Short mmCIF file of C-alpha atoms in Angstrom, two decimals:
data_model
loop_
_atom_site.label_atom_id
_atom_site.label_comp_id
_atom_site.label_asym_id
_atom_site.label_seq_id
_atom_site.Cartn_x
_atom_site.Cartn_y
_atom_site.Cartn_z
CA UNK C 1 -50.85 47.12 43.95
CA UNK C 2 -48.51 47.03 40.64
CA UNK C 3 -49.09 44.60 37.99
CA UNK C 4 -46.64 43.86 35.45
CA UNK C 5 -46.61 42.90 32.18
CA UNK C 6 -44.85 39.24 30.98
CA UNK C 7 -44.36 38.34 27.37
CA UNK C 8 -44.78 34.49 26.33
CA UNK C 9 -41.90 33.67 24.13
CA UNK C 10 -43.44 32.62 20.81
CA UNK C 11 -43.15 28.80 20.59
CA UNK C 12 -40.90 29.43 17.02
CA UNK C 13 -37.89 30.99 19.07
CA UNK C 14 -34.46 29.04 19.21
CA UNK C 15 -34.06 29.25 23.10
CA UNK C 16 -36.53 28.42 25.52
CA UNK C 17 -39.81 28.76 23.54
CA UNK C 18 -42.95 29.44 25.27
CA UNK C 19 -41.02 30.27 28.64
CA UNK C 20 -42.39 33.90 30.12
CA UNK C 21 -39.77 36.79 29.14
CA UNK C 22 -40.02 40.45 30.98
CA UNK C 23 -42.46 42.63 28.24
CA UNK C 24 -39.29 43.37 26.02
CA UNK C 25 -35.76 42.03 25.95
CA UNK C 26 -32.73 41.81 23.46
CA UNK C 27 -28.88 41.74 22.80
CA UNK C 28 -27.15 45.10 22.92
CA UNK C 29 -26.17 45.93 19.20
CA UNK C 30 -23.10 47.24 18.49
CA UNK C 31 -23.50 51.13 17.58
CA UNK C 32 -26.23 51.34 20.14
CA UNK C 33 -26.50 52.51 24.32
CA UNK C 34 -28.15 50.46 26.39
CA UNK C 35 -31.31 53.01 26.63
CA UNK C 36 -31.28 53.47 23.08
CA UNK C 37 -31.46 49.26 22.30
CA UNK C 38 -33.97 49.34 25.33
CA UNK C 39 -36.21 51.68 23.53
CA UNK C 40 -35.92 49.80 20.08
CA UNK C 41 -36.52 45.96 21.39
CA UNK C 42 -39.87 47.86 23.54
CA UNK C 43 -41.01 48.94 19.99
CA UNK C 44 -40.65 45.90 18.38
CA UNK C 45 -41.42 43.76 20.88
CA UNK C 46 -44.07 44.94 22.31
CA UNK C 47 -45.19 48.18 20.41
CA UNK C 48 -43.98 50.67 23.26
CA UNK C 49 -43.92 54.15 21.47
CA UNK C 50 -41.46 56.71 21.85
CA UNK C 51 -43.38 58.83 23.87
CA UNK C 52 -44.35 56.19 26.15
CA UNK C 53 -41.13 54.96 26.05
CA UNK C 54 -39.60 58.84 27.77
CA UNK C 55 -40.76 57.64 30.95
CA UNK C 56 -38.65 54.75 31.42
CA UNK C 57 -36.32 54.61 34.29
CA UNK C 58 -33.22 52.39 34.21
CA UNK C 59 -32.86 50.54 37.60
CA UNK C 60 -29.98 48.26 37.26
CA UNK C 61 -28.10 45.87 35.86
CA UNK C 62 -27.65 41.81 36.64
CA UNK C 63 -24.85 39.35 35.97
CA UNK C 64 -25.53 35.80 35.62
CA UNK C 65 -24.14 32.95 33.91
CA UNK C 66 -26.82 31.18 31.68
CA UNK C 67 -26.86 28.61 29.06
CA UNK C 68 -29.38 27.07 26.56
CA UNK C 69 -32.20 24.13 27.94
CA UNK C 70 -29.60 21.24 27.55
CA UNK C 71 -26.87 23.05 29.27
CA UNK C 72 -24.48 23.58 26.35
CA UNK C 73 -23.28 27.42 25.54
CA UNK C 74 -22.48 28.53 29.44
CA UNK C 75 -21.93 32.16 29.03
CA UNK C 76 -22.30 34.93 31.26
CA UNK C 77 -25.04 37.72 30.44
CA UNK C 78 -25.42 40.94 31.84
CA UNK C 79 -28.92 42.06 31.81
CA UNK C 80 -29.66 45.96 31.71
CA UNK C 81 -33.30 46.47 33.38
CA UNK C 82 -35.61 49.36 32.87
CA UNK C 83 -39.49 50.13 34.57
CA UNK C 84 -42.17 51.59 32.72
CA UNK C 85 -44.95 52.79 34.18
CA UNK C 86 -47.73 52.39 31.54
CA UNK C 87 -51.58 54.15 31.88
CA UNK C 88 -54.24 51.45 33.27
CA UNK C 89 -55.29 51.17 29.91
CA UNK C 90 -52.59 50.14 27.97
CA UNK C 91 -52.03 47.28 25.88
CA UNK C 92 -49.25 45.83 24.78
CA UNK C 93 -49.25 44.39 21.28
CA UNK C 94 -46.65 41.82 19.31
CA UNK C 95 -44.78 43.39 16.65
CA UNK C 96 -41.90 41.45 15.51
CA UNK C 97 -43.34 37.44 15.69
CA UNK C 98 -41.54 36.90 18.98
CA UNK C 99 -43.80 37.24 21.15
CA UNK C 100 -46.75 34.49 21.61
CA UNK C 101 -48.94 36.60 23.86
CA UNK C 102 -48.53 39.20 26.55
CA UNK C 103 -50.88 38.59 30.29
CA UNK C 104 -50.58 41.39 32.83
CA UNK C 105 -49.82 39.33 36.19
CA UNK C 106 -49.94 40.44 39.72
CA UNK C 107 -47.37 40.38 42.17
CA UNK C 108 -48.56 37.83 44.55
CA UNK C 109 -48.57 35.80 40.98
CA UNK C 110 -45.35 36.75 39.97
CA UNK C 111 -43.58 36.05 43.37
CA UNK C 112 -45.23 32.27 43.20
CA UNK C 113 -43.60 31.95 39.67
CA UNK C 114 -40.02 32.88 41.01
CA UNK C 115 -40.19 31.11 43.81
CA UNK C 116 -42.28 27.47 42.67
CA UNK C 117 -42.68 27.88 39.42
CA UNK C 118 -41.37 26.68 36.25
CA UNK C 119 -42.67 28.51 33.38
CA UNK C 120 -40.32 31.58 33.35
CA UNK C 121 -37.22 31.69 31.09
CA UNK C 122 -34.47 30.69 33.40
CA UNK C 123 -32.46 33.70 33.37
CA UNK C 124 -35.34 35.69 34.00
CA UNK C 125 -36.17 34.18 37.45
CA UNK C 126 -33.09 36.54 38.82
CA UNK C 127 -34.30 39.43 36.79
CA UNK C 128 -38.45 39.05 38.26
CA UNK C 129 -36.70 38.65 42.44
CA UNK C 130 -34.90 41.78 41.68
CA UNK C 131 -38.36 43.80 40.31
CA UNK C 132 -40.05 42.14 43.11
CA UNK C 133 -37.37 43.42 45.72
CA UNK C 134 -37.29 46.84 44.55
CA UNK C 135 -41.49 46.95 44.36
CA UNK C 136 -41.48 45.79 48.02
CA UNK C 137 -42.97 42.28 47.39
CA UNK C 138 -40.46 40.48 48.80
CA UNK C 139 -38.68 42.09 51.39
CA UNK C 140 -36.69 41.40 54.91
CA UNK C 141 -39.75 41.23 56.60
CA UNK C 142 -41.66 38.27 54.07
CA UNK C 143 -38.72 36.29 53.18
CA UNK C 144 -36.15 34.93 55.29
CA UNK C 145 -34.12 34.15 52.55
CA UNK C 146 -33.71 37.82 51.89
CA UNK C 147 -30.20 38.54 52.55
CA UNK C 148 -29.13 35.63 50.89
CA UNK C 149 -31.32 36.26 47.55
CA UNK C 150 -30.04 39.66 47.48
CA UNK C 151 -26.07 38.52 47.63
CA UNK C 152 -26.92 35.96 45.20
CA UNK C 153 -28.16 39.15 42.71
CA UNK C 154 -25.34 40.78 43.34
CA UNK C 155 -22.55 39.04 43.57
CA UNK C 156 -19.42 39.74 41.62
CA UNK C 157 -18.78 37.69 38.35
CA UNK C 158 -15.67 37.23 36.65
CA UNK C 159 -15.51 39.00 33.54
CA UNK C 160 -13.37 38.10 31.02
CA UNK C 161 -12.31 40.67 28.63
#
């Protein structure tokens, strides 16, 4: 069964410190595509090399509005997501100060934090369902909120340009 790996926000950030991030995440510079920032925050973040890196599959993007812990700064985020397969024996490892610790969980773990929990950054409890729903964790058959979790991922925003 997959595992995945969650990053611990260091307990220094700005924005929801010591919440549970995806392994590596960051704004899109300008100057750089989406794969190319993707590749750069896994470095930094979480010491993903290049080569490593090669294998990564992009598998989406979400739209949500989000806003910092006391509700001030509504905004709405677009969040590009990538999977990386990684060998059984690989480690992630902090390389920028951001990151408090990394814990590989399961997916029976993982599903419990998205659906009970409260320890995820809050934007990243849409992010997890959608990994979950593409791995087959949660599916027609194990939730019956399915259909409505998936038109909640997916739903248009307004975009204001």
């Amino acid at each position: 069964m997959p595992c995945v790996w969650l990053a611990k926000r260091a307990a220094s950030k700005s924005t929801w410190p010591s919440r549970w991030d995806p392994t590596a995440a960051g704004g899109l510079p300008a100057g750089f595509t989406v794969r190319e920032n993707a590749e750069k925050e896994a470095a930094e973040e979480a010491g993903v090399s290049s080569e490593l890196f090669a294998h990564a599959r992009a598998t989406g993007a979400l739209s949500m509005m989000t806003s910092k812990e006391d509700g001030s700064c509504l905004k709405q985020s677009l969040y590009f997501n990538y999977d990386l397969p990684v060998p059984a024996d690989w480690r992630p490892h902090a390389a920028d100060g951001e990151v408090e610790l990394f814990r590989l969980w399961t997916m029976n773990e993982l599903e419990h934090e998205v659906s009970y929990g409260e320890n995820l950054r809050p934007a990243m409890v849409g992010v997890m369902a959608d990994f979950l729903i593409r791995h087959g964790q949660i599916t027609a058959d194990t939730s019956p909120d399915f259909i409505a979790l998936q038109a909640a991922l997916h739903r248009d925003r307004l975009a204001l340009c």
